GROMACS .gro file of C-alpha atoms in nm:
model
  388
    1MET     CA    1   3.320  -5.686  -1.806
    2LYS     CA    2   3.483  -5.822  -1.494
    3ASN     CA    3   3.341  -5.789  -1.144
    4THR     CA    4   3.529  -5.531  -0.937
    5SER     CA    5   3.348  -5.586  -0.607
    6SER     CA    6   3.658  -5.753  -0.462
    7ASN     CA    7   3.840  -5.421  -0.473
    8SER     CA    8   3.825  -5.244  -0.139
    9ALA     CA    9   3.806  -4.872  -0.074
   10VAL     CA   10   4.174  -4.885   0.021
   11ILE     CA   11   4.250  -4.953  -0.344
   12TRP     CA   12   3.968  -4.768  -0.517
   13ILE     CA   13   4.007  -4.432  -0.343
   14PRO     CA   14   4.377  -4.385  -0.432
   15ARG     CA   15   4.311  -4.548  -0.769
   16LEU     CA   16   4.051  -4.284  -0.857
   17LEU     CA   17   4.247  -3.992  -0.709
   18VAL     CA   18   4.576  -4.082  -0.874
   19GLY     CA   19   4.419  -4.179  -1.206
   20LEU     CA   20   4.211  -3.862  -1.239
   21LEU     CA   21   4.491  -3.634  -1.119
   22PHE     CA   22   4.741  -3.781  -1.367
   23ILE     CA   23   4.491  -3.743  -1.651
   24PHE     CA   24   4.415  -3.384  -1.544
   25SER     CA   25   4.784  -3.293  -1.504
   26GLY     CA   26   4.877  -3.443  -1.840
   27ALA     CA   27   4.582  -3.284  -2.021
   28ILE     CA   28   4.647  -2.938  -1.879
   29LYS     CA   29   5.010  -2.948  -1.995
   30ALA     CA   30   4.918  -3.109  -2.329
   31ASN     CA   31   4.681  -2.817  -2.383
   32ASP     CA   32   4.998  -2.605  -2.417
   33PRO     CA   33   5.289  -2.837  -2.502
   34LEU     CA   34   5.504  -2.551  -2.633
   35GLY     CA   35   5.474  -2.374  -2.298
   36PHE     CA   36   5.565  -2.697  -2.117
   37SER     CA   37   5.866  -2.738  -2.346
   38TYR     CA   38   5.989  -2.394  -2.233
   39LYS     CA   39   5.974  -2.523  -1.876
   40LEU     CA   40   6.171  -2.834  -1.971
   41VAL     CA   41   6.440  -2.614  -2.127
   42GLU     CA   42   6.470  -2.433  -1.791
   43TYR     CA   43   6.536  -2.766  -1.619
   44PHE     CA   44   6.786  -2.864  -1.890
   45GLU     CA   45   6.979  -2.545  -1.819
   46VAL     CA   46   6.977  -2.610  -1.444
   47PHE     CA   47   7.117  -2.961  -1.490
   48HIS     CA   48   7.355  -2.858  -1.770
   49ILE     CA   49   7.200  -3.087  -2.031
   50THR     CA   50   7.115  -2.820  -2.284
   51PHE     CA   51   7.200  -3.064  -2.565
   52LEU     CA   52   6.841  -3.188  -2.510
   53ASN     CA   53   6.688  -2.848  -2.593
   54GLY     CA   54   6.609  -2.957  -2.949
   55LEU     CA   55   6.405  -3.248  -2.813
   56ALA     CA   56   6.212  -3.042  -2.557
   57LEU     CA   57   5.890  -3.018  -2.760
   58THR     CA   58   5.884  -3.389  -2.846
   59MET     CA   59   5.957  -3.479  -2.484
   60ALA     CA   60   5.682  -3.243  -2.367
   61ILE     CA   61   5.419  -3.406  -2.590
   62VAL     CA   62   5.531  -3.760  -2.499
   63LEU     CA   63   5.554  -3.688  -2.125
   64CYS     CA   64   5.205  -3.536  -2.118
   65ALA     CA   65   5.069  -3.832  -2.313
   66LEU     CA   66   5.241  -4.073  -2.072
   67GLU     CA   67   5.079  -3.906  -1.772
   68MET     CA   68   4.734  -3.928  -1.930
   69LEU     CA   69   4.790  -4.284  -2.046
   70LEU     CA   70   4.909  -4.407  -1.705
   71GLY     CA   71   4.616  -4.234  -1.534
   72PHE     CA   72   4.366  -4.389  -1.775
   73ALA     CA   73   4.527  -4.732  -1.752
   74LEU     CA   74   4.503  -4.717  -1.375
   75LEU     CA   75   4.134  -4.630  -1.387
   76ILE     CA   76   4.045  -4.923  -1.612
   77GLY     CA   77   4.297  -5.152  -1.441
   78ALA     CA   78   4.483  -5.247  -1.759
   79ARG     CA   79   4.832  -5.393  -1.713
   80ALA     CA   80   4.814  -5.295  -1.345
   81VAL     CA   81   5.160  -5.417  -1.237
   82LYS     CA   82   5.346  -5.233  -1.512
   83VAL     CA   83   5.130  -4.923  -1.462
   84ALA     CA   84   5.203  -4.922  -1.088
   85TRP     CA   85   5.577  -4.932  -1.163
   86GLY     CA   86   5.538  -4.652  -1.416
   87LEU     CA   87   5.344  -4.434  -1.175
   88LEU     CA   88   5.596  -4.491  -0.896
   89LEU     CA   89   5.898  -4.406  -1.111
   90LEU     CA   90   5.728  -4.102  -1.259
   91ILE     CA   91   5.619  -3.955  -0.927
   92ILE     CA   92   5.964  -4.014  -0.776
   93PHE     CA   93   6.114  -3.831  -1.074
   94PHE     CA   94   5.868  -3.541  -1.039
   95GLY     CA   95   5.926  -3.530  -0.664
   96PHE     CA   96   6.301  -3.500  -0.716
   97LEU     CA   97   6.256  -3.214  -0.963
   98THR     CA   98   6.017  -3.018  -0.742
   99PHE     CA   99   6.235  -3.067  -0.432
  100TYR     CA  100   6.545  -2.958  -0.623
  101SER     CA  101   6.361  -2.651  -0.754
  102ALA     CA  102   6.232  -2.558  -0.410
  103PHE     CA  103   6.548  -2.625  -0.209
  104PHE     CA  104   6.795  -2.465  -0.450
  105LYS     CA  105   6.550  -2.196  -0.570
  106VAL     CA  106   6.611  -2.257  -0.940
  107VAL     CA  107   6.296  -2.314  -1.150
  108GLN     CA  108   6.040  -2.114  -0.952
  109THR     CA  109   5.727  -2.246  -1.125
  110CYS     CA  110   5.730  -2.619  -1.188
  111GLY     CA  111   5.465  -2.623  -1.462
  112CYS     CA  112   5.288  -2.920  -1.301
  113PHE     CA  113   4.950  -2.784  -1.406
  114GLY     CA  114   5.075  -2.550  -1.678
  115ASP     CA  115   4.958  -2.190  -1.653
  116ALA     CA  116   4.612  -2.299  -1.537
  117ILE     CA  117   4.712  -2.351  -1.171
  118PRO     CA  118   5.050  -2.191  -1.092
  119LEU     CA  119   5.219  -2.356  -0.794
  120THR     CA  120   5.528  -2.257  -0.602
  121PRO     CA  121   5.805  -2.520  -0.588
  122TRP     CA  122   5.724  -2.611  -0.228
  123GLN     CA  123   5.353  -2.643  -0.306
  124SER     CA  124   5.444  -2.867  -0.599
  125PHE     CA  125   5.671  -3.079  -0.379
  126ILE     CA  126   5.399  -3.124  -0.115
  127LYS     CA  127   5.153  -3.220  -0.388
  128ASP     CA  128   5.401  -3.478  -0.521
  129MET     CA  129   5.458  -3.622  -0.173
  130VAL     CA  130   5.083  -3.669  -0.123
  131LEU     CA  131   5.066  -3.835  -0.463
  132LEU     CA  132   5.367  -4.051  -0.376
  133ALA     CA  133   5.188  -4.177  -0.064
  134LEU     CA  134   4.883  -4.271  -0.269
  135VAL     CA  135   5.096  -4.433  -0.541
  136LEU     CA  136   5.284  -4.636  -0.278
  137ILE     CA  137   4.952  -4.780  -0.157
  138LEU     CA  138   4.870  -4.881  -0.513
  139PHE     CA  139   5.221  -5.016  -0.569
  140VAL     CA  140   5.205  -5.237  -0.260
  141LYS     CA  141   4.864  -5.367  -0.367
  142ARG     CA  142   4.936  -5.364  -0.740
  143LYS     CA  143   4.841  -5.728  -0.786
  144GLN     CA  144   4.500  -5.661  -0.631
  145ILE     CA  145   4.405  -5.391  -0.883
  146ALA     CA  146   4.123  -5.562  -1.071
  147PRO     CA  147   4.076  -5.474  -1.439
  148LEU     CA  148   3.741  -5.352  -1.568
  149PHE     CA  149   3.789  -5.543  -1.893
  150ASN     CA  150   3.968  -5.856  -2.009
  151ALA     CA  151   4.330  -5.814  -2.124
  152LYS     CA  152   4.251  -5.797  -2.496
  153VAL     CA  153   3.983  -5.528  -2.459
  154GLY     CA  154   4.197  -5.339  -2.209
  155ASP     CA  155   4.488  -5.324  -2.455
  156LYS     CA  156   4.257  -5.188  -2.725
  157TRP     CA  157   4.146  -4.914  -2.489
  158LEU     CA  158   4.510  -4.832  -2.414
  159ILE     CA  159   4.595  -4.804  -2.783
  160CYS     CA  160   4.302  -4.567  -2.833
  161ALA     CA  161   4.406  -4.365  -2.528
  162ALA     CA  162   4.766  -4.340  -2.652
  163ILE     CA  163   4.650  -4.214  -2.992
  164VAL     CA  164   4.418  -3.956  -2.834
  165SER     CA  165   4.680  -3.842  -2.581
  166ILE     CA  166   4.956  -3.789  -2.836
  167GLY     CA  167   4.712  -3.652  -3.093
  168PHE     CA  168   4.585  -3.391  -2.848
  169GLY     CA  169   4.936  -3.258  -2.785
  170VAL     CA  170   5.018  -3.251  -3.156
  171TYR     CA  171   4.692  -3.071  -3.232
  172THR     CA  172   4.733  -2.799  -2.968
  173TYR     CA  173   5.091  -2.738  -3.077
  174ASN     CA  174   4.983  -2.687  -3.438
  175PHE     CA  175   4.657  -2.499  -3.374
  176SER     CA  176   4.703  -2.319  -3.038
  177PRO     CA  177   4.575  -2.427  -2.693
  178VAL     CA  178   4.211  -2.528  -2.667
  179ILE     CA  179   4.184  -2.314  -2.352
  180ASP     CA  180   4.415  -2.014  -2.322
  181PHE     CA  181   4.524  -1.957  -1.960
  182LEU     CA  182   4.775  -1.684  -2.045
  183PRO     CA  183   4.714  -1.310  -1.982
  184TYR     CA  184   4.714  -1.243  -2.359
  185LYS     CA  185   4.403  -1.450  -2.419
  186ILE     CA  186   4.120  -1.337  -2.649
  187GLY     CA  187   3.919  -1.060  -2.484
  188ALA     CA  188   4.198  -0.949  -2.250
  189ASN     CA  189   4.272  -0.577  -2.231
  190LEU     CA  190   4.650  -0.563  -2.210
  191PRO     CA  191   4.684  -0.215  -2.053
  192ASP     CA  192   4.446  -0.323  -1.776
  193GLU     CA  193   4.642  -0.644  -1.723
  194MET     CA  194   4.957  -0.433  -1.674
  195LYS     CA  195   4.810  -0.199  -1.410
  196ILE     CA  196   4.844  -0.213  -1.033
  197PRO     CA  197   4.506  -0.114  -0.881
  198PRO     CA  198   4.500   0.183  -0.641
  199GLY     CA  199   4.551   0.070  -0.284
  200ALA     CA  200   4.689  -0.269  -0.385
  201PRO     CA  201   4.953  -0.401  -0.142
  202LEU     CA  202   5.310  -0.341  -0.253
  203ASP     CA  203   5.617  -0.560  -0.197
  204GLU     CA  204   5.753  -0.537   0.157
  205PHE     CA  205   6.126  -0.560   0.212
  206GLU     CA  206   6.343  -0.595   0.520
  207LEU     CA  207   6.696  -0.461   0.557
  208THR     CA  208   6.943  -0.662   0.764
  209TYR     CA  209   7.243  -0.484   0.914
  210HIS     CA  210   7.566  -0.651   1.024
  211LEU     CA  211   7.729  -0.441   1.297
  212LYS     CA  212   8.062  -0.453   1.474
  213ASN     CA  213   8.178  -0.276   1.792
  214LYS     CA  214   8.503  -0.091   1.726
  215LYS     CA  215   8.623  -0.128   2.085
  216THR     CA  216   8.519  -0.478   2.189
  217GLY     CA  217   8.495  -0.649   1.850
  218ALA     CA  218   8.146  -0.774   1.935
  219THR     CA  219   7.906  -0.825   1.645
  220LYS     CA  220   7.532  -0.795   1.602
  221VAL     CA  221   7.279  -0.868   1.330
  222MET     CA  222   6.966  -0.651   1.329
  223ASN     CA  223   6.681  -0.581   1.092
  224ASP     CA  224   6.596  -0.224   0.997
  225LYS     CA  225   6.319  -0.188   1.258
  226GLU     CA  226   6.544  -0.310   1.540
  227TYR     CA  227   6.825  -0.090   1.412
  228LEU     CA  228   6.615   0.227   1.429
  229LYS     CA  229   6.430   0.140   1.752
  230SER     CA  230   6.748   0.061   1.946
  231ASN     CA  231   6.916   0.391   1.847
  232ILE     CA  232   7.236   0.195   1.804
  233TRP     CA  233   7.305   0.406   1.497
  234LYS     CA  234   7.369   0.697   1.732
  235ASP     CA  235   7.646   0.505   1.912
  236ALA     CA  236   7.978   0.590   1.749
  237ASP     CA  237   8.131   0.264   1.880
  238TRP     CA  238   7.912   0.058   1.648
  239GLU     CA  239   7.966   0.053   1.273
  240VAL     CA  240   7.783  -0.115   0.989
  241VAL     CA  241   7.994  -0.381   0.818
  242GLY     CA  242   7.936  -0.414   0.445
  243ASP     CA  243   7.611  -0.326   0.270
  244PRO     CA  244   7.275  -0.400   0.431
  245GLU     CA  245   7.100  -0.708   0.292
  246ASN     CA  246   6.763  -0.637   0.131
  247ARG     CA  247   6.517  -0.927   0.158
  248LEU     CA  248   6.160  -0.958   0.031
  249VAL     CA  249   5.941  -1.055   0.327
  250LYS     CA  250   5.594  -1.013   0.177
  251LYS     CA  251   5.495  -1.024  -0.188
  252GLY     CA  252   5.261  -0.747  -0.297
  253TYR     CA  253   5.014  -0.734  -0.581
  254GLU     CA  254   5.159  -0.852  -0.908
  255PRO     CA  255   4.990  -0.758  -1.238
  256LYS     CA  256   4.927  -1.041  -1.481
  257ILE     CA  257   5.150  -0.869  -1.739
  258ARG     CA  258   5.460  -0.716  -1.583
  259ASP     CA  259   5.735  -0.763  -1.840
  260LEU     CA  260   5.597  -0.623  -2.166
  261ALA     CA  261   5.785  -0.323  -2.302
  262ILE     CA  262   5.763  -0.252  -2.674
  263GLN     CA  263   6.045  -0.041  -2.820
  264ASP     CA  264   6.174   0.072  -3.157
  265ALA     CA  265   6.530   0.020  -3.280
  266GLN     CA  266   6.642   0.333  -3.088
  267ARG     CA  267   6.491   0.196  -2.764
  268ASN     CA  268   6.209   0.451  -2.759
  269ASP     CA  269   5.909   0.313  -2.571
  270TYR     CA  270   5.599   0.258  -2.785
  271THR     CA  271   5.404   0.033  -2.548
  272LYS     CA  272   5.135   0.286  -2.463
  273GLU     CA  273   5.099   0.415  -2.818
  274LEU     CA  274   5.061   0.072  -2.976
  275LEU     CA  275   4.827  -0.065  -2.712
  276SER     CA  276   4.602   0.242  -2.687
  277SER     CA  277   4.514   0.271  -3.056
  278PRO     CA  278   4.135   0.289  -3.107
  279PHE     CA  279   4.174   0.132  -3.450
  280TYR     CA  280   4.240  -0.226  -3.554
  281SER     CA  281   4.607  -0.325  -3.557
  282LEU     CA  282   4.763  -0.650  -3.670
  283PHE     CA  283   5.050  -0.775  -3.452
  284ILE     CA  284   5.270  -1.040  -3.614
  285VAL     CA  285   5.465  -1.197  -3.328
  286ALA     CA  286   5.787  -1.378  -3.419
  287TYR     CA  287   5.999  -1.399  -3.106
  288ASP     CA  288   6.289  -1.568  -3.290
  289LEU     CA  289   6.323  -1.484  -3.658
  290SER     CA  290   6.589  -1.750  -3.711
  291GLU     CA  291   6.339  -2.022  -3.618
  292THR     CA  292   6.019  -1.869  -3.751
  293ASP     CA  293   5.828  -2.038  -4.033
  294LYS     CA  294   5.937  -1.851  -4.347
  295ASP     CA  295   5.639  -1.957  -4.561
  296ALA     CA  296   5.403  -1.836  -4.289
  297ILE     CA  297   5.585  -1.501  -4.273
  298ASN     CA  298   5.540  -1.460  -4.649
  299ARG     CA  299   5.167  -1.539  -4.625
  300LEU     CA  300   5.123  -1.298  -4.335
  301ASN     CA  301   5.310  -1.029  -4.527
  302ALA     CA  302   5.066  -1.069  -4.817
  303LEU     CA  303   4.779  -1.037  -4.569
  304ALA     CA  304   4.940  -0.725  -4.419
  305ILE     CA  305   4.977  -0.567  -4.764
  306ASN     CA  306   4.607  -0.618  -4.842
  307LEU     CA  307   4.492  -0.489  -4.504
  308THR     CA  308   4.717  -0.183  -4.523
  309ASP     CA  309   4.633  -0.093  -4.883
  310ASN     CA  310   4.258  -0.139  -4.853
  311TYR     CA  311   4.181  -0.052  -4.489
  312ASN     CA  312   4.490   0.138  -4.371
  313ILE     CA  313   4.541  -0.121  -4.096
  314ARG     CA  314   4.861  -0.072  -3.899
  315THR     CA  315   5.066  -0.391  -3.909
  316ILE     CA  316   5.348  -0.452  -3.664
  317LEU     CA  317   5.618  -0.716  -3.647
  318LEU     CA  318   5.718  -0.788  -3.286
  319THR     CA  319   6.043  -0.973  -3.228
  320SER     CA  320   6.318  -1.020  -2.971
  321ASN     CA  321   6.595  -1.028  -3.233
  322SER     CA  322   6.848  -0.749  -3.272
  323ALA     CA  323   6.757  -0.452  -3.491
  324ALA     CA  324   7.024  -0.548  -3.745
  325ASP     CA  325   6.892  -0.905  -3.776
  326ALA     CA  326   6.531  -0.789  -3.795
  327LYS     CA  327   6.603  -0.535  -4.067
  328ALA     CA  328   6.795  -0.791  -4.270
  329PHE     CA  329   6.507  -1.037  -4.230
  330ALA     CA  330   6.254  -0.771  -4.332
  331LYS     CA  331   6.458  -0.684  -4.640
  332GLU     CA  332   6.491  -1.049  -4.741
  333HIS     CA  333   6.114  -1.108  -4.715
  334LYS     CA  334   6.013  -0.759  -4.833
  335LEU     CA  335   5.806  -0.700  -4.521
  336ILE     CA  336   5.587  -0.392  -4.505
  337SER     CA  337   5.518  -0.416  -4.129
  338GLU     CA  338   5.672  -0.173  -3.885
  339ILE     CA  339   5.930  -0.347  -3.669
  340PHE     CA  340   5.925  -0.321  -3.291
  341TYR     CA  341   6.113  -0.510  -3.025
  342ALA     CA  342   6.028  -0.676  -2.694
  343ASP     CA  343   6.177  -0.938  -2.465
  344GLY     CA  344   6.131  -1.296  -2.579
  345VAL     CA  345   5.949  -1.408  -2.262
  346PRO     CA  346   5.631  -1.201  -2.309
  347LEU     CA  347   5.640  -1.265  -2.684
  348LYS     CA  348   5.634  -1.640  -2.620
  349SER     CA  349   5.332  -1.587  -2.394
  350MET     CA  350   5.142  -1.369  -2.642
  351VAL     CA  351   5.079  -1.653  -2.883
  352ARG     CA  352   5.210  -2.010  -2.881
  353SER     CA  353   5.327  -1.989  -3.240
  354ASN     CA  354   5.630  -1.857  -3.425
  355PRO     CA  355   5.498  -1.658  -3.601
  356GLY     CA  356   5.160  -1.592  -3.449
  357VAL     CA  357   4.904  -1.317  -3.504
  358LEU     CA  358   4.706  -1.090  -3.272
  359LEU     CA  359   4.427  -0.864  -3.392
  360MET     CA  360   4.422  -0.569  -3.152
  361LYS     CA  361   4.184  -0.277  -3.091
  362ASN     CA  362   4.182  -0.036  -2.794
  363GLY     CA  363   4.445  -0.254  -2.627
  364THR     CA  364   4.213  -0.556  -2.636
  365VAL     CA  365   4.301  -0.886  -2.799
  366VAL     CA  366   4.011  -0.916  -3.045
  367ASN     CA  367   4.140  -1.249  -3.177
  368LYS     CA  368   4.463  -1.443  -3.209
  369TRP     CA  369   4.580  -1.722  -3.434
  370HIS     CA  370   4.849  -1.979  -3.483
  371TYR     CA  371   5.001  -1.933  -3.828
  372HIS     CA  372   4.830  -2.257  -3.935
  373SER     CA  373   4.485  -2.113  -3.864
  374VAL     CA  374   4.505  -1.746  -3.971
  375PRO     CA  375   4.183  -1.667  -4.163
  376LYS     CA  376   4.183  -1.541  -4.518
  377TYR     CA  377   4.185  -1.169  -4.594
  378GLU     CA  378   3.821  -1.181  -4.705
  379ASP     CA  379   3.714  -1.347  -4.381
  380ILE     CA  380   3.892  -1.089  -4.164
  381VAL     CA  381   3.730  -0.808  -4.361
  382LYS     CA  382   3.384  -0.963  -4.335
  383GLN     CA  383   3.405  -1.057  -3.968
  384TYR     CA  384   3.577  -0.747  -3.829
  385LEU     CA  385   3.645  -0.455  -4.064
  386GLN     CA  386   3.303  -0.427  -4.227
  387LYS     CA  387   3.143  -0.414  -3.882
  388GLN     CA  388   3.338  -0.106  -3.769
   0.00000   0.00000   0.00000
């Protein structure tokens, strides 16, 4: 192990901060690579490169692994010059994306720290600029970053770190996030997550009026408070030009779940009925039936048949597809589940799997599973139904 006493605080402080933050940022996103891939697709649409949509998941896993790998390499000082270049290019790239999002108001949550720490675009940009300053210090002094190990040992550590970083993303994609930061996590009561508490602040808006004097041609711009206080509305010489502009000036309380509406094929709302049932219900969530795993659907249908026949469990298929497509799919796979419909955005948040499963009771998520980890019928009966 090499002596690092020659490294000054000027190098070690940014080295620790940048290294740990990159590892943390990469790990948080790798915890939910499918969610991060949805964010990448948003950026692809903004920059009109939607031909990359099919690679979004792979890019998400690799990008998260790269962040963690660069952060780890910086901490142990392995291949310092190349790592400094990698960090600089990556933070410049992230800084461009966050500035573009903030300035042009396109992607309103950058996904820098996944759903664990939501940041506004401007907050993300400021964070990236602070990181850029720290990375620039390291870049200037890149040849003074002393390694903790000799080159051969350092490379072995990097190989291990690369395997762990990529493996973590692959694992969480195939078996759900290790930590669920979404509002549909296990134990969450969905009706409560959809409520606005009494007395909670509401959104505040401001109306802007554009006025013109019929006689002189003079113009004025006034907000709604100025408009009423000045009594200019009583003056027949002044007229409002066009429609008043409505602008949000203060954001009120926002429930964690604000976009979930469950409907049948005739657009009748069943949200309250389905989420208020005091009995166990099995929700099979397949936001896109054209991309769902067909073998998994068949296995879940067999599970639904057993649960319905033996315990009268209500099983529900939730999808964002059209009623015609869903009915054709159900006929093809001989599904016994009732079919209901919801927007794709909340369905993607319910469970990071297509299909995925939620076991519900009294509106509470009792448990949820990726289709790779759904327990056997006997295990569900033993763990939940026999304890009723």
